[in-house]
Short mmCIF file of C-alpha atoms and ligand atoms in Angstrom, two decimals:
data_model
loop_
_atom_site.label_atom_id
_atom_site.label_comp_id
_atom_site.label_asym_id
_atom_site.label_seq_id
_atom_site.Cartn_x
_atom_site.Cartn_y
_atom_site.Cartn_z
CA UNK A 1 -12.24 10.22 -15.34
CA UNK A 2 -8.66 10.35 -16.87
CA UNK A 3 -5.52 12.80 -15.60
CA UNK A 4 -7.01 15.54 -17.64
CA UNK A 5 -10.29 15.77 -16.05
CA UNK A 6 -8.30 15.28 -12.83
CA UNK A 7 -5.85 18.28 -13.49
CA UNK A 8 -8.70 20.58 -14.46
CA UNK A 9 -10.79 19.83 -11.50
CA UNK A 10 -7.86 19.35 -8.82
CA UNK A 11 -6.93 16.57 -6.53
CA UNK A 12 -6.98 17.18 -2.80
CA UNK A 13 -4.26 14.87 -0.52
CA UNK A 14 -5.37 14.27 3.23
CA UNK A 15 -1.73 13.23 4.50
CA UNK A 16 1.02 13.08 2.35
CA UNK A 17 3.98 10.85 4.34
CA UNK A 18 5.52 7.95 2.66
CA UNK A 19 2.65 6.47 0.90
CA UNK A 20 0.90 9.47 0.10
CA UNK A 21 4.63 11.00 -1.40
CA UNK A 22 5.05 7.40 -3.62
CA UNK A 23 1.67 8.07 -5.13
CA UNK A 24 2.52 12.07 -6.11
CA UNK A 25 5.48 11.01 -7.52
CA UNK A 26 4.11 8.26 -9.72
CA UNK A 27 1.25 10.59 -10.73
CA UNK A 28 3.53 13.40 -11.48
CA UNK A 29 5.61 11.35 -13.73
CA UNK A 30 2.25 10.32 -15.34
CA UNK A 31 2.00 13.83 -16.48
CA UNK A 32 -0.64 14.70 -13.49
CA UNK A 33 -0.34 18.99 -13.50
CA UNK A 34 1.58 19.55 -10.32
CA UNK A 35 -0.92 22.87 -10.08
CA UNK A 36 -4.08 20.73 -9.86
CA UNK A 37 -2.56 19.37 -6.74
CA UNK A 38 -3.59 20.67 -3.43
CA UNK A 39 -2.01 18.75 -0.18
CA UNK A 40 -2.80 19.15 3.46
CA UNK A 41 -0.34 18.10 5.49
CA UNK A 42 0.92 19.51 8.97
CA UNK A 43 5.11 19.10 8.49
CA UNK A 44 5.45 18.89 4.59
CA UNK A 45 8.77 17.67 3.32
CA UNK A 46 11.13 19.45 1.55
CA UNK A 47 10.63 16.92 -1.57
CA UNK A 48 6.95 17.56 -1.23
CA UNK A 49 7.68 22.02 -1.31
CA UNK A 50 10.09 21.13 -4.35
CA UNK A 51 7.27 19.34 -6.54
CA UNK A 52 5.47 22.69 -7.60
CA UNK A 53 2.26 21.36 -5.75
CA UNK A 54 -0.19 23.86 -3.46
CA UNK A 55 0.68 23.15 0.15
CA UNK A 56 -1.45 24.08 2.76
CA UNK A 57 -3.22 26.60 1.05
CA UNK A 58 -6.16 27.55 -0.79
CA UNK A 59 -8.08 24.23 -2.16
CA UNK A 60 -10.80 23.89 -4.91
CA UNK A 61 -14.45 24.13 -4.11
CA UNK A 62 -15.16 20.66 -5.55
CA UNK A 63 -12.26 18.39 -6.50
CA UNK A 64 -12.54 15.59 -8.61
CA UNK A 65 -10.58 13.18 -6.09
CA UNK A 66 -9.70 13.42 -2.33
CA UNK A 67 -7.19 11.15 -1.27
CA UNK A 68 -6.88 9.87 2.34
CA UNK A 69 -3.41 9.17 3.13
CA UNK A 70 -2.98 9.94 6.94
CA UNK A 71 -2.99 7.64 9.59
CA UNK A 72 -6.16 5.69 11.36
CA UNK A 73 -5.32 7.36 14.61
CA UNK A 74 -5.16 11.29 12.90
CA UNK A 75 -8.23 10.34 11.18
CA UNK A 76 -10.68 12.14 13.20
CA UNK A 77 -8.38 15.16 13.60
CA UNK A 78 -7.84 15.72 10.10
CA UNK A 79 -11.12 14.89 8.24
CA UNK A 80 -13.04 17.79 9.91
CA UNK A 81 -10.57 20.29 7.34
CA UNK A 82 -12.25 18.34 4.20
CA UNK A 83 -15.69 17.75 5.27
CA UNK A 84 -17.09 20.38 2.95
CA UNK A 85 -15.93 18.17 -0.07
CA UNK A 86 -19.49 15.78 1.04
CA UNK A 87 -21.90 15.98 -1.68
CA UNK A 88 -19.79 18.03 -3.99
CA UNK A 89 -19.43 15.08 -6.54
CA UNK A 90 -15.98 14.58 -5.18
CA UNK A 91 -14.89 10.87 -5.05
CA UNK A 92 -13.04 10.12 -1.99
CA UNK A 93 -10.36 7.40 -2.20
CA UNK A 94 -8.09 6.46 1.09
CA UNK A 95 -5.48 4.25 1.28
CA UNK A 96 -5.68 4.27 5.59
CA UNK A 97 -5.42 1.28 7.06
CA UNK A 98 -8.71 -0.04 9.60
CA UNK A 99 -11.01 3.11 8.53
CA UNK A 100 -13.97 1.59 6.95
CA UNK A 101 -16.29 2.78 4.18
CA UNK A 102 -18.86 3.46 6.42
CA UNK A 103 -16.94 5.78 8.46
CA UNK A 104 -16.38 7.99 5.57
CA UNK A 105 -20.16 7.64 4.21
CA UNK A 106 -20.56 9.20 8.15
CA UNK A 107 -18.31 12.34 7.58
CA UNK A 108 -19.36 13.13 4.17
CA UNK A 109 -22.83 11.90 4.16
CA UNK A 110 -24.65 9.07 2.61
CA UNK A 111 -24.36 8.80 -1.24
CA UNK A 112 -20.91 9.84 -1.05
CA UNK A 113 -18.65 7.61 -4.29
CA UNK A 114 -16.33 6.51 -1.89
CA UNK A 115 -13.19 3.80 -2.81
CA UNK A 116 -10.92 2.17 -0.33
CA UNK A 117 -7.71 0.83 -1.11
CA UNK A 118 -4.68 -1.06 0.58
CA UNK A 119 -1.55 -0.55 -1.20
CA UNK A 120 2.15 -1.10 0.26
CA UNK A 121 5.17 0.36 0.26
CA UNK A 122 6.98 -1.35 -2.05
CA UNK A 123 5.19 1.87 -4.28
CA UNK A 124 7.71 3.90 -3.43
CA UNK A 125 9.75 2.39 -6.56
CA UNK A 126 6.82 1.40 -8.41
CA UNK A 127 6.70 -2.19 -7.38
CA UNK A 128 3.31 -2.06 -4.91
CA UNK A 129 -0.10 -4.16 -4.84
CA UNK A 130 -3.32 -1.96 -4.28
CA UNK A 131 -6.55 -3.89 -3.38
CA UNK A 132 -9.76 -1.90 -3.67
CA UNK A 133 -13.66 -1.60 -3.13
CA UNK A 134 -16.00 1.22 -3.48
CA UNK A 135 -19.35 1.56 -1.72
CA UNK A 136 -22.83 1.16 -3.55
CA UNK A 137 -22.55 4.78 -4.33
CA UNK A 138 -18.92 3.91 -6.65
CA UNK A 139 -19.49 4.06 -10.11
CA UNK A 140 -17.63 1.64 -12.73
CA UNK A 141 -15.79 4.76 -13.80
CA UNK A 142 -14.76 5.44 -10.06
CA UNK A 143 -13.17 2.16 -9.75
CA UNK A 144 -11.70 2.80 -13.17
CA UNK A 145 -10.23 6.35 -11.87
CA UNK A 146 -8.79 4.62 -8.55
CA UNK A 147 -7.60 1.92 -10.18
CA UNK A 148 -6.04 4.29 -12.88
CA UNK A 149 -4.68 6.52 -10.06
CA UNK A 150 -2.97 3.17 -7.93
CA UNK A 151 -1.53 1.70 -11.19
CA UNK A 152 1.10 4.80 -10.99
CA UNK A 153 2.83 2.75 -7.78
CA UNK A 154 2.39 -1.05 -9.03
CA UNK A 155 -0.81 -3.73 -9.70
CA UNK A 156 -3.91 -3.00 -8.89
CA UNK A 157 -6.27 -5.83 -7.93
CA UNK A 158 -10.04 -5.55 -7.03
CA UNK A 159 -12.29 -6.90 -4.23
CA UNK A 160 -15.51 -8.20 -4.07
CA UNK A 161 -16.13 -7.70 -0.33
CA UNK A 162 -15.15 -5.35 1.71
CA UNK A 163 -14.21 -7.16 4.26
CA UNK A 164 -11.23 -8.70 2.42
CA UNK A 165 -9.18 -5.73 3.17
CA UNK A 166 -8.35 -7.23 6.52
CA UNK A 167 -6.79 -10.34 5.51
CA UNK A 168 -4.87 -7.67 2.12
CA UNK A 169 -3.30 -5.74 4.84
CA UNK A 170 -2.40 -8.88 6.90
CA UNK A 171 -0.62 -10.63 3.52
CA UNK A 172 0.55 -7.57 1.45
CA UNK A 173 -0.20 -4.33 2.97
CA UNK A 174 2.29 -5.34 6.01
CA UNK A 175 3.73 -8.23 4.06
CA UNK A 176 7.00 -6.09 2.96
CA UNK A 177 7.72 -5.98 6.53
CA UNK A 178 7.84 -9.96 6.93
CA UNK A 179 9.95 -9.75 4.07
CA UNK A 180 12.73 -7.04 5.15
CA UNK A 181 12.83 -8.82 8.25
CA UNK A 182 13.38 -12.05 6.57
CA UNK A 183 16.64 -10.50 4.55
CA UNK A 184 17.91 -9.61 8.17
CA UNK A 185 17.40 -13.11 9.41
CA UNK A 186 19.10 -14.40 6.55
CA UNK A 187 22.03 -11.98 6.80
CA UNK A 188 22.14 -12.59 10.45
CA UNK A 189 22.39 -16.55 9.54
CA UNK A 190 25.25 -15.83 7.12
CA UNK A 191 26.79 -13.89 9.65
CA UNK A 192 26.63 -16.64 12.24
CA UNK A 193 28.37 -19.10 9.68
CA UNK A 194 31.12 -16.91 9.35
CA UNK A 195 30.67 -14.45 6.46
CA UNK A 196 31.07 -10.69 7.00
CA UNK A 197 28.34 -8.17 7.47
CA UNK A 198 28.13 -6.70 4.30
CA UNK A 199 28.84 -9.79 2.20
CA UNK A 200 26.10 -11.78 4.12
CA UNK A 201 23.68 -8.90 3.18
CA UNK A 202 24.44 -7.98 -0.17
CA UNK A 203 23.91 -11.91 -0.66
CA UNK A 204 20.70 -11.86 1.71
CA UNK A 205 19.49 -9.08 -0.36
CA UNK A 206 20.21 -10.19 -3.77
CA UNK A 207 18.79 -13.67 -3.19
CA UNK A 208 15.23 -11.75 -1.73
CA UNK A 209 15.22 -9.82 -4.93
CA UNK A 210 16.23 -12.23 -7.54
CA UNK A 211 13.87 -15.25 -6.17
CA UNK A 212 10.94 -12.38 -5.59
CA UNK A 213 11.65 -11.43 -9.80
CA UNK A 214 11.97 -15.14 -10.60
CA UNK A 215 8.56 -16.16 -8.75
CA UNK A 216 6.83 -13.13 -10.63
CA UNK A 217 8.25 -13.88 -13.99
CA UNK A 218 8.58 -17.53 -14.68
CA UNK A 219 5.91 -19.53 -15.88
CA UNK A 220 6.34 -22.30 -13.09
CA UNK A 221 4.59 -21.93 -9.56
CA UNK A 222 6.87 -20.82 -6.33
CA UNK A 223 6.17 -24.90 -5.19
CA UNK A 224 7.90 -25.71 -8.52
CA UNK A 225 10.79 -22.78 -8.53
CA UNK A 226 11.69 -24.12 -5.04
CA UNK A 227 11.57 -27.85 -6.09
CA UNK A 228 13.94 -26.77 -9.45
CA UNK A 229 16.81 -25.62 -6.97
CA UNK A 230 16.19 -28.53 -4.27
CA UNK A 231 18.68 -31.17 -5.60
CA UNK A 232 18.24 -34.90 -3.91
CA UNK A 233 20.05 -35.23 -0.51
CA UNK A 234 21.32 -31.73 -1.28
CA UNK A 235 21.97 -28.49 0.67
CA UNK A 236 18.57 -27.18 0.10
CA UNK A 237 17.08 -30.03 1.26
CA UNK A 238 18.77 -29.58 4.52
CA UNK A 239 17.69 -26.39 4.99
CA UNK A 240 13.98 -27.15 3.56
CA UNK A 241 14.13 -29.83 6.25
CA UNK A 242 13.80 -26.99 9.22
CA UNK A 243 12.09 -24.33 7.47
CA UNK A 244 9.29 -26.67 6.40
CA UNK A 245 9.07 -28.30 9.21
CA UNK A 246 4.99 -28.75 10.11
CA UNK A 247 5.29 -27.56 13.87
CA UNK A 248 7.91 -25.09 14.07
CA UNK A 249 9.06 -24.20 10.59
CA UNK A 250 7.10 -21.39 8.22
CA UNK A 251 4.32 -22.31 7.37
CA UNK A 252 2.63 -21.96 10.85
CA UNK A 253 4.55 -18.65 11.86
CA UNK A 254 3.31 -17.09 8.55
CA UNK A 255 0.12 -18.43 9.35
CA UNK A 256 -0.13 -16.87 12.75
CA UNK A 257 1.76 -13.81 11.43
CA UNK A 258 -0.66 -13.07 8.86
CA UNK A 259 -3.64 -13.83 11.43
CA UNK A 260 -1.98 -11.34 14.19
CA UNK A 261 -1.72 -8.55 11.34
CA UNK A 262 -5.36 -9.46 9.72
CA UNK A 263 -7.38 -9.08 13.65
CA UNK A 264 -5.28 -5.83 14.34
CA UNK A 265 -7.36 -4.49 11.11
CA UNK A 266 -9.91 -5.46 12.07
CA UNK A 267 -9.43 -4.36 15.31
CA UNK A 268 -8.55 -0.60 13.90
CA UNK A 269 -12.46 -0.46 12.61
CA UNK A 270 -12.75 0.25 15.62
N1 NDP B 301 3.23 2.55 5.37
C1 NDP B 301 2.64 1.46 4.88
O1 NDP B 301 3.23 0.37 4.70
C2 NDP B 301 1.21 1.50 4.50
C3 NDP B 301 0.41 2.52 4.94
N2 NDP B 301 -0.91 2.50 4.63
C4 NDP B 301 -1.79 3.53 5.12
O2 NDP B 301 -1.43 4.75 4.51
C5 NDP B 301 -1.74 5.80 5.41
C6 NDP B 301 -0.54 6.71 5.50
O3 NDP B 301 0.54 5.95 5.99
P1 NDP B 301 2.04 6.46 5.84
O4 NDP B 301 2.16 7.26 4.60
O5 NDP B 301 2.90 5.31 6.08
O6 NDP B 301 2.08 7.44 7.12
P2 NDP B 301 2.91 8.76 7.30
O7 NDP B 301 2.91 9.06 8.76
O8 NDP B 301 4.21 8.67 6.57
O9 NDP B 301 2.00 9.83 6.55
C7 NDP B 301 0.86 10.41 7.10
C8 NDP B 301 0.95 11.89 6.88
O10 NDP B 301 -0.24 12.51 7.38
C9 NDP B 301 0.14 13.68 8.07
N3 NDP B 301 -0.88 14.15 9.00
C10 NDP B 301 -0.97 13.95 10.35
N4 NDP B 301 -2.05 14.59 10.84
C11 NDP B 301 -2.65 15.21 9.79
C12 NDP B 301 -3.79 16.04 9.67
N5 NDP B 301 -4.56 16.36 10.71
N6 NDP B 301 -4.11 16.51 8.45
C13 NDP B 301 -3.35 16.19 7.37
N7 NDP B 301 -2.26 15.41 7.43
C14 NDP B 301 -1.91 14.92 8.62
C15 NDP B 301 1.42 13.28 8.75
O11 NDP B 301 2.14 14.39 9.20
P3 NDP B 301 3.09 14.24 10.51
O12 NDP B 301 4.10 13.19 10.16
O13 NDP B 301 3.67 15.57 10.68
O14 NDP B 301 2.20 13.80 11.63
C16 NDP B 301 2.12 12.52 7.64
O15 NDP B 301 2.84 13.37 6.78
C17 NDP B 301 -2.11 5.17 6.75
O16 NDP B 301 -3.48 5.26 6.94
C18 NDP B 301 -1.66 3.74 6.62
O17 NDP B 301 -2.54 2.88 7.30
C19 NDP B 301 -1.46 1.55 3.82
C20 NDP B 301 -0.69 0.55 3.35
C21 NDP B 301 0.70 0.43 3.65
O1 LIG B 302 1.14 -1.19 9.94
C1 LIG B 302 0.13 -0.64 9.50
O2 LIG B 302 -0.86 -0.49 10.23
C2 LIG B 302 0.08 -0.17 8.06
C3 LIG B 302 -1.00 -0.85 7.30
C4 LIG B 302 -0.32 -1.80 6.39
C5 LIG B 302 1.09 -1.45 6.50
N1 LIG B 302 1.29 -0.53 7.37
#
């Protein structure tokens, strides 16, 4: 299923906050037909009324994809307004964090083509990962159509298990978080050693950015990018010297980080 049989049929958003807004712009650049767009959403942004979408009104009889973009906890509020799409040969394809397949094989009914995804934010300017899995009931041309539709906001990758998703939002779903906090920390150590705010950010920032495009685009591994700038008895040797440290340094706070984020997913099944 391609954007054209997707604008003649209509695409129904569940939620459409910051992740469900990156995806509708990405598809509308993509040359999606605003018109085939239908969104429920309780407070829709002023963006979101500009975009020549249907808000809140009217929505097809039997759209070619519902999207799930509201939160776990509004989940059982808001999927009683799309329940009729069950059996109507609509493929349903959420992005919510913790709400398992089964749970949506429950509101729809069995044989329902569902696909779950876990994307991040770093969508909102293209730059996102999207893991996803469909049920038994998810054709290859489902996954295609997902995959087609999650490519608008960055990579796609696929999983053979759904349980996988757990540790995905525990390394990349929730991973830019680590990672803006990580610029702070780094600002805040500039700051500390005497720069000023905005010069120990714009260098926090730049260095976050530049290492992030360096690690995606060279041919040498992060072990070997960090070991090219890591001159003998050096300054980055110093510094690797605490950060690497096997107690107290990364390594084991990413470790339990990651683990923290991955059980509160699981957790969210609930
Ligand atoms: N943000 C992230 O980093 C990531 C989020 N996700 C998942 O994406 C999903 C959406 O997250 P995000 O976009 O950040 O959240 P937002 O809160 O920005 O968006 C959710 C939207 O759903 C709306 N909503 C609330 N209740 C209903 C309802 N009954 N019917 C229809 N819409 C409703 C909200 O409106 P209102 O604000 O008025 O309540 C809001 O606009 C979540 O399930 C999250 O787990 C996945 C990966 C990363
Ligand atoms: O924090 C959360 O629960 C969501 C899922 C991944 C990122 N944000």
């Amino acid at each position: 299923m391609g954007f054209e049989d997707i604008s003649r049929r209509g695409l129904v958003m569940l939620g459409c906050g910051k992740m469900g807004s990156a995806m509708l712009e990405g598809w509308l650049k993509r040359g999606l037909d605003p018109a085939a767009v239908h969104v429920i959403d309780p407070h829709p942004s002023d963006w979101l009324r500009a975009q020549g979408v249907s808000v809140n009104a009217a929505l097809p009889d039997a759209p070619a994809v519902l999207m799930i973009a509201v939160k776990p906890q509004m989940m059982q509020a808001a999927l009683p307004q799309v329940a009729g799409f069950g059996g109507g040969g609509t493929l349903v394809l959420s992005v919510a964090a913790g709400t398992p397949i089964a749970a949506y094989e429950a509101a729809f009914g069995a044989g329902t083509r569902v696909v779950r995804s876990m994307p991040n934010t770093p969508a909102a300017v293209g730059k996102g990962i999207t893991a996803i899995i469909g049920n038994g009931a998810a054709t290859a041309a489902d996954l295609d159509t997902a995959e087609s539709l999650l490519s608008a906001i960055g990579q796609v990758v696929r999983l053979e298990t759904e349980d996988q998703i757990d540790a995905v939002t525990g390394v990349s779903g929730s991973g830019p978080a680590y990672i803006f906090y990580m610029i702070d920390a780094l600002a805040a150590a500039g700051e500390a050693e005497g720069l000023p705010p905005a010069l120990a950010m714009q260098l926090a920032k730049a260095t976050v950015a530049g290492a992030g495009a360096l690690a995606e685009q060279a041919g040498e591994t992060p072990e070997q990018l960090r070991i090219n700038v890591t001159s003998p008895n050096g300054t980055t040797q110093a510094g690797l010297g605490v950060l690497m440290d096997a107690g107290t340094g990364l390594m084991p706070l990413m470790r339990a980080t990651v683990a923290a984020a991955t059980r509160r997913s699981r957790e969210l099944r609930g």
